[in-house]
Amino acid sequence: MEHMNFDLSLEQIAIKESVESMMTQFPDDYWMEKDRAREFPWEFYQTFAQAGFLGAIMPAEYGGSELGLTEACIILAAVTGSGAGLSGATSVHCSIFGLTPILKFGSQEMRDKYLPAVVSGDLHACFGVTEPDAGTDTTKIKTSAVRDGDHYLVKGSKVWTSKALESQKCLLLTRTTPLAECAHRTEGMTLFFVDLQVPEVTIKPIPKMGREAVASCEVFYDNLRVHESDRVGDEGEGFRYLLDSLNAERILIAWEAVGLGRAALKRATQYAKDRVVFGRAIGQNQGVQFPIAQCLAELEAAQLVAEKAAWQYDNGLACGDLANIAKLLATDACYKAADCAVQTHGGFGYAAEYHVERY
């Protein structure tokens, strides 16, 4: 096992620079317009897919690049750091890493059928876990899948399913055995890769405060027939498969948050240099400097934990604790940096033209 090294490899530098170059095609005004129109960023998605980034961690046999989690993190941090923020990252996040349960636990037939289309960008997928009455207490989900010959009948509802409107398929967590009949709470749950754009499924966007370019949705399943070939792995093992991928997703989100936090501070710093009040730039005042410096320190600390978590994941080491710690520290630091950017802009921080309110 290699010792941890904080220097990016030549390949990682090339990846970072490639994404940053691509993102110059999609400036802040592009993302503001997409948010305002509540319109999915199709131009960005297609460009991202054509550049091969959707297949970053996928094996070459499915058209992927076989890179590590660290490289995927570098890619998504460069997306959010460009100012695209979560509207950019969320539009591609699930395709990059959300379908690892299929890669690791799905049948060969399932992998061959779906993964190449995910990598090319032709198949859009989302992730359905959270329910109205079962948020982080995943074992309490009620969406059921009842066996019916070589099919299952799926009935129930999910909430906060991002990108459901644009997706043809959803990686859906269900209960195939009622909780009361399970010896352990985490048993009896099964993952399926289900169709979304069918009459048995109703999708309703949730009006929300931000990240309007990618809708978060309520999704209702009314006796949706799912063939057993679209079951991921073994019946009853869905929760274990889910946990296996969540650590990686939390590390990815931590990197995305640090990228966005840096974008916010970049705008705050520039405004503090440019804005002149009482004959001097406001950035010369310690009351403006200190909050920015504090936010930078917290982002740097969060970045270190996120890097270590990704390194441990890529080296096959247990990383559940660090994955969660990284997500906690990075999202808090990102939020604080975004708020600092708004405060630095004063009243203009509330104006869309300066973009920090969107961050």
Short mmCIF file of C-alpha atoms in Angstrom, two decimals:
data_model
loop_
_atom_site.label_atom_id
_atom_site.label_comp_id
_atom_site.label_asym_id
_atom_site.label_seq_id
_atom_site.Cartn_x
_atom_site.Cartn_y
_atom_site.Cartn_z
CA MET A 1 0.00 0.00 0.00
CA GLU A 2 1.30 3.45 -0.93
CA HIS A 3 1.92 6.16 1.64
CA MET A 4 -0.50 9.05 1.38
CA ASN A 5 0.82 11.76 -0.94
CA PHE A 6 -0.76 15.20 -1.18
CA ASP A 7 0.74 15.95 -4.59
CA LEU A 8 -1.57 15.36 -7.53
CA SER A 9 -0.17 12.94 -10.09
CA LEU A 10 0.39 14.16 -13.64
CA GLU A 11 -2.75 12.27 -14.67
CA GLN A 12 -4.80 13.90 -11.90
CA ILE A 13 -3.51 17.35 -12.84
CA ALA A 14 -4.48 16.69 -16.46
CA ILE A 15 -7.98 15.59 -15.39
CA LYS A 16 -8.44 18.67 -13.19
CA GLU A 17 -7.27 21.03 -15.94
CA SER A 18 -9.44 19.30 -18.52
CA VAL A 19 -12.59 19.72 -16.42
CA GLU A 20 -11.73 23.33 -15.56
CA SER A 21 -11.23 24.08 -19.25
CA MET A 22 -14.55 22.47 -20.14
CA MET A 23 -16.36 24.44 -17.43
CA THR A 24 -15.36 27.76 -19.03
CA GLN A 25 -18.09 26.96 -21.58
CA PHE A 26 -20.63 27.15 -18.74
CA PRO A 27 -20.14 30.43 -16.84
CA ASP A 28 -22.13 31.63 -13.85
CA ASP A 29 -24.79 33.24 -16.06
CA TYR A 30 -25.54 29.84 -17.64
CA TRP A 31 -26.26 28.31 -14.23
CA MET A 32 -28.30 31.30 -13.09
CA GLU A 33 -30.47 31.01 -16.20
CA LYS A 34 -30.96 27.26 -15.69
CA ASP A 35 -31.96 27.79 -12.06
CA ARG A 36 -34.33 30.62 -12.94
CA ALA A 37 -36.00 28.60 -15.69
CA ARG A 38 -35.99 25.40 -13.59
CA GLU A 39 -34.45 23.77 -16.63
CA PHE A 40 -32.13 20.77 -16.55
CA PRO A 41 -28.62 21.70 -17.82
CA TRP A 42 -28.70 19.44 -20.86
CA GLU A 43 -25.87 21.25 -22.69
CA PHE A 44 -23.54 20.71 -19.75
CA TYR A 45 -24.65 17.11 -19.25
CA GLN A 46 -24.02 16.20 -22.90
CA THR A 47 -20.63 17.92 -22.96
CA PHE A 48 -19.62 16.19 -19.73
CA ALA A 49 -20.72 12.80 -21.08
CA GLN A 50 -18.99 13.27 -24.45
CA ALA A 51 -15.75 14.12 -22.64
CA GLY A 52 -15.95 10.68 -20.97
CA PHE A 53 -16.26 11.90 -17.40
CA LEU A 54 -19.46 9.97 -16.63
CA GLY A 55 -17.47 6.74 -16.91
CA ALA A 56 -14.62 7.86 -14.64
CA ILE A 57 -14.75 4.90 -12.27
CA MET A 58 -16.39 2.36 -14.57
CA PRO A 59 -14.40 -0.59 -15.99
CA ALA A 60 -13.12 -0.29 -19.56
CA GLU A 61 -15.40 -3.13 -20.70
CA TYR A 62 -18.37 -0.78 -20.22
CA GLY A 63 -16.64 2.19 -21.82
CA GLY A 64 -15.24 3.62 -18.58
CA SER A 65 -11.82 4.94 -17.59
CA GLU A 66 -11.24 2.70 -14.52
CA LEU A 67 -10.13 5.63 -12.36
CA GLY A 68 -10.32 5.77 -8.57
CA LEU A 69 -12.68 7.63 -6.27
CA THR A 70 -10.05 10.36 -5.81
CA GLU A 71 -10.15 11.12 -9.53
CA ALA A 72 -13.95 11.23 -9.49
CA CYS A 73 -13.73 13.65 -6.56
CA ILE A 74 -11.28 15.86 -8.47
CA ILE A 75 -13.72 15.95 -11.40
CA LEU A 76 -16.76 16.94 -9.34
CA ALA A 77 -14.85 19.45 -7.20
CA ALA A 78 -13.76 21.16 -10.42
CA VAL A 79 -17.42 21.28 -11.52
CA THR A 80 -18.71 22.90 -8.31
CA GLY A 81 -15.60 25.08 -8.03
CA SER A 82 -16.32 26.64 -11.41
CA GLY A 83 -19.46 28.22 -9.97
CA ALA A 84 -21.77 25.51 -11.30
CA GLY A 85 -22.36 24.48 -7.70
CA LEU A 86 -24.80 21.73 -6.91
CA SER A 87 -26.87 22.35 -10.04
CA GLY A 88 -23.82 21.16 -11.98
CA ALA A 89 -22.71 18.36 -9.69
CA THR A 90 -26.15 16.85 -9.06
CA SER A 91 -26.91 16.57 -12.76
CA VAL A 92 -24.06 14.05 -13.19
CA HIS A 93 -23.32 12.78 -9.67
CA CYS A 94 -25.57 9.70 -9.73
CA SER A 95 -24.31 8.54 -13.11
CA ILE A 96 -20.70 8.65 -11.90
CA PHE A 97 -20.99 6.76 -8.63
CA GLY A 98 -24.63 6.20 -7.70
CA LEU A 99 -24.87 2.97 -9.68
CA THR A 100 -21.92 1.17 -8.07
CA PRO A 101 -24.33 -1.38 -6.48
CA ILE A 102 -25.12 -2.55 -10.03
CA LEU A 103 -21.42 -2.69 -10.89
CA LYS A 104 -20.51 -4.61 -7.73
CA PHE A 105 -23.59 -6.74 -7.07
CA GLY A 106 -25.71 -6.81 -10.23
CA SER A 107 -25.75 -9.77 -12.61
CA GLN A 108 -23.44 -9.81 -15.61
CA GLU A 109 -26.53 -9.49 -17.81
CA MET A 110 -27.63 -6.38 -15.92
CA ARG A 111 -24.19 -4.78 -16.09
CA ASP A 112 -23.88 -5.47 -19.82
CA LYS A 113 -27.38 -4.14 -20.48
CA TYR A 114 -27.23 -0.86 -18.56
CA LEU A 115 -23.72 0.33 -17.68
CA PRO A 116 -22.46 1.16 -21.21
CA ALA A 117 -25.53 3.37 -21.74
CA VAL A 118 -24.96 5.09 -18.39
CA VAL A 119 -21.31 5.79 -19.29
CA SER A 120 -22.24 7.21 -22.71
CA GLY A 121 -24.89 9.44 -21.14
CA ASP A 122 -27.75 7.82 -23.07
CA LEU A 123 -29.34 6.23 -19.98
CA HIS A 124 -30.32 8.63 -17.22
CA ALA A 125 -30.72 7.20 -13.74
CA CYS A 126 -31.64 8.41 -10.26
CA PHE A 127 -31.67 7.01 -6.74
CA GLY A 128 -34.80 6.29 -4.68
CA VAL A 129 -34.31 5.63 -0.96
CA THR A 130 -35.84 8.36 1.23
CA GLU A 131 -39.56 8.21 2.04
CA PRO A 132 -41.93 10.76 3.59
CA ASP A 133 -42.04 8.81 6.87
CA ALA A 134 -38.54 7.32 6.69
CA GLY A 135 -35.77 9.86 6.28
CA THR A 136 -32.41 8.77 7.66
CA ASP A 137 -34.09 5.81 9.40
CA THR A 138 -33.86 3.75 6.21
CA THR A 139 -34.96 0.50 7.84
CA LYS A 140 -38.46 1.99 8.28
CA ILE A 141 -39.16 2.24 4.53
CA LYS A 142 -42.58 1.00 3.45
CA THR A 143 -42.26 0.79 -0.33
CA SER A 144 -42.93 -2.88 -0.97
CA ALA A 145 -41.99 -5.34 -3.70
CA VAL A 146 -44.17 -8.44 -3.70
CA ARG A 147 -43.17 -11.49 -5.74
CA ASP A 148 -45.48 -12.35 -8.63
CA GLY A 149 -44.01 -15.19 -10.69
CA ASP A 150 -40.87 -13.93 -12.39
CA HIS A 151 -41.86 -10.33 -11.60
CA TYR A 152 -42.28 -8.16 -8.50
CA LEU A 153 -45.10 -5.69 -7.91
CA VAL A 154 -43.75 -2.46 -6.44
CA LYS A 155 -46.03 -0.15 -4.47
CA GLY A 156 -45.18 2.90 -2.36
CA SER A 157 -43.69 6.38 -2.54
CA LYS A 158 -40.30 8.07 -2.33
CA VAL A 159 -39.36 11.68 -1.73
CA TRP A 160 -36.37 13.90 -2.62
CA THR A 161 -35.56 11.80 -5.69
CA SER A 162 -33.28 14.14 -7.63
CA LYS A 163 -33.40 14.02 -11.44
CA ALA A 164 -36.47 11.76 -11.53
CA LEU A 165 -38.10 13.84 -14.28
CA GLU A 166 -35.19 13.25 -16.68
CA SER A 167 -34.38 9.64 -15.71
CA GLN A 168 -35.52 6.49 -17.48
CA LYS A 169 -34.47 4.27 -14.56
CA CYS A 170 -34.27 4.48 -10.77
CA LEU A 171 -32.15 2.46 -8.38
CA LEU A 172 -34.95 1.78 -5.91
CA LEU A 173 -34.77 0.42 -2.37
CA THR A 174 -37.82 -1.65 -1.39
CA ARG A 175 -38.99 -4.03 1.31
CA THR A 176 -39.45 -7.59 0.06
CA THR A 177 -40.01 -8.82 3.63
CA PRO A 178 -42.08 -6.76 6.09
CA LEU A 179 -40.04 -5.30 8.95
CA ALA A 180 -42.11 -7.20 11.54
CA GLU A 181 -41.04 -10.51 9.97
CA CYS A 182 -37.31 -9.74 9.98
CA ALA A 183 -34.94 -10.91 12.72
CA HIS A 184 -32.85 -7.77 12.17
CA ARG A 185 -34.06 -4.33 11.03
CA THR A 186 -31.56 -4.20 8.18
CA GLU A 187 -32.81 -7.44 6.63
CA GLY A 188 -35.58 -7.86 4.06
CA MET A 189 -34.72 -4.90 1.82
CA THR A 190 -34.00 -5.34 -1.89
CA LEU A 191 -32.62 -3.04 -4.60
CA PHE A 192 -34.20 -2.89 -8.06
CA PHE A 193 -33.37 -0.91 -11.18
CA VAL A 194 -36.89 0.10 -12.18
CA ASP A 195 -38.52 1.95 -15.07
CA LEU A 196 -39.75 5.47 -14.31
CA GLN A 197 -41.38 6.84 -17.45
CA VAL A 198 -44.37 4.45 -17.35
CA PRO A 199 -48.06 4.89 -16.41
CA GLU A 200 -47.62 3.12 -13.05
CA VAL A 201 -45.20 5.82 -11.87
CA THR A 202 -46.20 9.39 -11.01
CA ILE A 203 -43.48 12.04 -10.57
CA LYS A 204 -44.13 15.41 -8.89
CA PRO A 205 -41.39 18.06 -8.52
CA ILE A 206 -41.10 19.61 -5.05
CA PRO A 207 -41.03 23.44 -5.01
CA LYS A 208 -37.84 24.33 -3.16
CA MET A 209 -35.42 27.07 -2.18
CA GLY A 210 -32.36 26.42 -4.33
CA ARG A 211 -30.65 24.21 -6.92
CA GLU A 212 -33.67 24.71 -9.13
CA ALA A 213 -32.01 23.41 -12.32
CA VAL A 214 -32.25 19.84 -11.01
CA ALA A 215 -35.67 19.01 -9.62
CA SER A 216 -36.16 17.01 -6.43
CA CYS A 217 -39.29 14.92 -6.70
CA GLU A 218 -41.92 12.87 -5.00
CA VAL A 219 -42.30 9.58 -6.88
CA PHE A 220 -45.34 7.32 -6.49
CA TYR A 221 -45.25 3.64 -7.53
CA ASP A 222 -48.65 2.01 -8.10
CA ASN A 223 -48.14 -1.72 -8.67
CA LEU A 224 -45.19 -1.29 -11.02
CA ARG A 225 -44.18 -4.65 -12.51
CA VAL A 226 -40.43 -5.23 -12.30
CA HIS A 227 -38.82 -8.30 -13.86
CA GLU A 228 -36.52 -10.30 -11.59
CA SER A 229 -33.64 -9.60 -14.01
CA ASP A 230 -33.82 -5.97 -12.81
CA ARG A 231 -33.19 -7.01 -9.20
CA VAL A 232 -29.73 -5.98 -8.01
CA GLY A 233 -28.04 -8.97 -6.41
CA ASP A 234 -29.85 -11.16 -3.92
CA GLU A 235 -33.25 -10.57 -2.43
CA GLY A 236 -33.04 -9.13 1.09
CA GLU A 237 -29.48 -7.82 0.75
CA GLY A 238 -30.35 -4.32 -0.48
CA PHE A 239 -29.39 -2.46 2.69
CA ARG A 240 -25.91 -3.99 2.72
CA TYR A 241 -25.43 -3.10 -0.95
CA LEU A 242 -26.62 0.44 -0.24
CA LEU A 243 -24.19 1.00 2.64
CA ASP A 244 -21.33 -0.18 0.46
CA SER A 245 -21.86 2.73 -1.95
CA LEU A 246 -22.90 5.46 0.50
CA ASN A 247 -19.39 5.96 1.90
CA ALA A 248 -18.10 6.83 -1.56
CA GLU A 249 -21.03 9.17 -2.20
CA ARG A 250 -20.44 11.05 1.05
CA ILE A 251 -16.77 11.52 0.17
CA LEU A 252 -17.80 12.82 -3.25
CA ILE A 253 -20.22 15.29 -1.67
CA ALA A 254 -17.48 16.50 0.68
CA TRP A 255 -15.23 17.34 -2.28
CA GLU A 256 -18.12 18.99 -4.12
CA ALA A 257 -18.81 21.15 -1.05
CA VAL A 258 -15.19 22.24 -0.72
CA GLY A 259 -15.15 23.17 -4.42
CA LEU A 260 -18.27 25.31 -4.04
CA GLY A 261 -16.95 26.90 -0.84
CA ARG A 262 -13.78 27.94 -2.67
CA ALA A 263 -15.86 29.44 -5.48
CA ALA A 264 -17.79 31.50 -2.93
CA LEU A 265 -14.63 32.79 -1.26
CA LYS A 266 -13.11 33.64 -4.62
CA ARG A 267 -16.06 35.93 -5.35
CA ALA A 268 -16.01 37.36 -1.82
CA THR A 269 -12.29 38.16 -2.07
CA GLN A 270 -12.63 39.80 -5.46
CA TYR A 271 -15.54 41.95 -4.32
CA ALA A 272 -13.65 42.97 -1.18
CA LYS A 273 -10.80 44.17 -3.41
CA ASP A 274 -13.07 46.01 -5.85
CA ARG A 275 -15.62 47.62 -3.53
CA VAL A 276 -14.45 51.04 -2.35
CA VAL A 277 -16.18 52.76 0.58
CA PHE A 278 -14.90 55.89 2.36
CA GLY A 279 -11.97 56.03 -0.04
CA ARG A 280 -10.60 52.51 0.56
CA ALA A 281 -11.33 48.94 -0.53
CA ILE A 282 -13.48 47.17 2.07
CA GLY A 283 -10.99 44.29 1.96
CA GLN A 284 -8.52 46.49 3.83
CA ASN A 285 -10.78 46.28 6.89
CA GLN A 286 -10.16 43.43 9.31
CA GLY A 287 -13.88 43.09 9.91
CA VAL A 288 -14.13 41.92 6.29
CA GLN A 289 -10.82 40.04 6.17
CA PHE A 290 -11.19 37.87 9.26
CA PRO A 291 -14.43 36.04 8.32
CA ILE A 292 -12.99 35.20 4.89
CA ALA A 293 -9.76 33.94 6.48
CA GLN A 294 -11.71 31.82 8.98
CA CYS A 295 -13.76 30.25 6.18
CA LEU A 296 -10.63 29.50 4.17
CA ALA A 297 -9.06 27.77 7.19
CA GLU A 298 -12.16 25.60 7.68
CA LEU A 299 -12.31 24.68 3.99
CA GLU A 300 -8.64 23.68 4.04
CA ALA A 301 -9.21 21.46 7.09
CA ALA A 302 -12.27 19.85 5.48
CA GLN A 303 -10.28 19.26 2.27
CA LEU A 304 -7.62 17.34 4.21
CA VAL A 305 -10.15 14.99 5.77
CA ALA A 306 -11.90 14.53 2.42
CA GLU A 307 -8.58 13.69 0.74
CA LYS A 308 -7.71 11.17 3.45
CA ALA A 309 -11.15 9.56 3.20
CA ALA A 310 -10.83 9.18 -0.58
CA TRP A 311 -7.31 7.80 -0.22
CA GLN A 312 -8.49 5.21 2.32
CA TYR A 313 -11.37 4.19 0.04
CA ASP A 314 -9.06 3.80 -2.96
CA ASN A 315 -6.64 1.73 -0.88
CA GLY A 316 -9.34 -0.64 0.35
CA LEU A 317 -9.24 0.61 3.93
CA ALA A 318 -12.26 1.09 6.19
CA CYS A 319 -13.42 4.68 5.74
CA GLY A 320 -16.98 4.87 7.11
CA ASP A 321 -16.03 7.22 9.93
CA LEU A 322 -13.94 9.55 7.77
CA ALA A 323 -16.54 9.57 4.97
CA ASN A 324 -19.14 10.91 7.38
CA ILE A 325 -16.73 13.29 9.12
CA ALA A 326 -15.59 14.68 5.76
CA LYS A 327 -19.18 15.28 4.65
CA LEU A 328 -20.01 16.98 7.98
CA LEU A 329 -16.97 19.27 8.00
CA ALA A 330 -17.06 20.11 4.28
CA THR A 331 -20.76 20.92 4.03
CA ASP A 332 -20.61 23.09 7.16
CA ALA A 333 -17.52 24.90 5.83
CA CYS A 334 -19.16 25.34 2.42
CA TYR A 335 -22.33 26.81 3.89
CA LYS A 336 -20.31 29.16 6.07
CA ALA A 337 -18.21 30.28 3.08
CA ALA A 338 -21.31 30.91 0.98
CA ASP A 339 -22.88 32.95 3.77
CA CYS A 340 -19.61 34.86 4.21
CA ALA A 341 -19.65 35.69 0.49
CA VAL A 342 -23.18 37.08 0.79
CA GLN A 343 -22.25 39.14 3.86
CA THR A 344 -19.10 40.47 2.16
CA HIS A 345 -21.24 41.73 -0.72
CA GLY A 346 -23.58 43.48 1.72
CA GLY A 347 -26.92 44.29 0.10
CA PHE A 348 -25.61 43.18 -3.28
CA GLY A 349 -25.15 39.67 -1.87
CA TYR A 350 -28.92 39.37 -2.17
CA ALA A 351 -28.83 40.29 -5.87
CA ALA A 352 -28.76 37.45 -8.40
CA GLU A 353 -26.25 39.24 -10.65
CA TYR A 354 -23.44 38.61 -8.15
CA HIS A 355 -24.26 34.87 -8.00
CA VAL A 356 -23.34 34.35 -4.32
CA GLU A 357 -27.00 34.10 -3.29
CA ARG A 358 -27.23 31.05 -5.57
CA TYR A 359 -24.20 29.44 -3.96
#
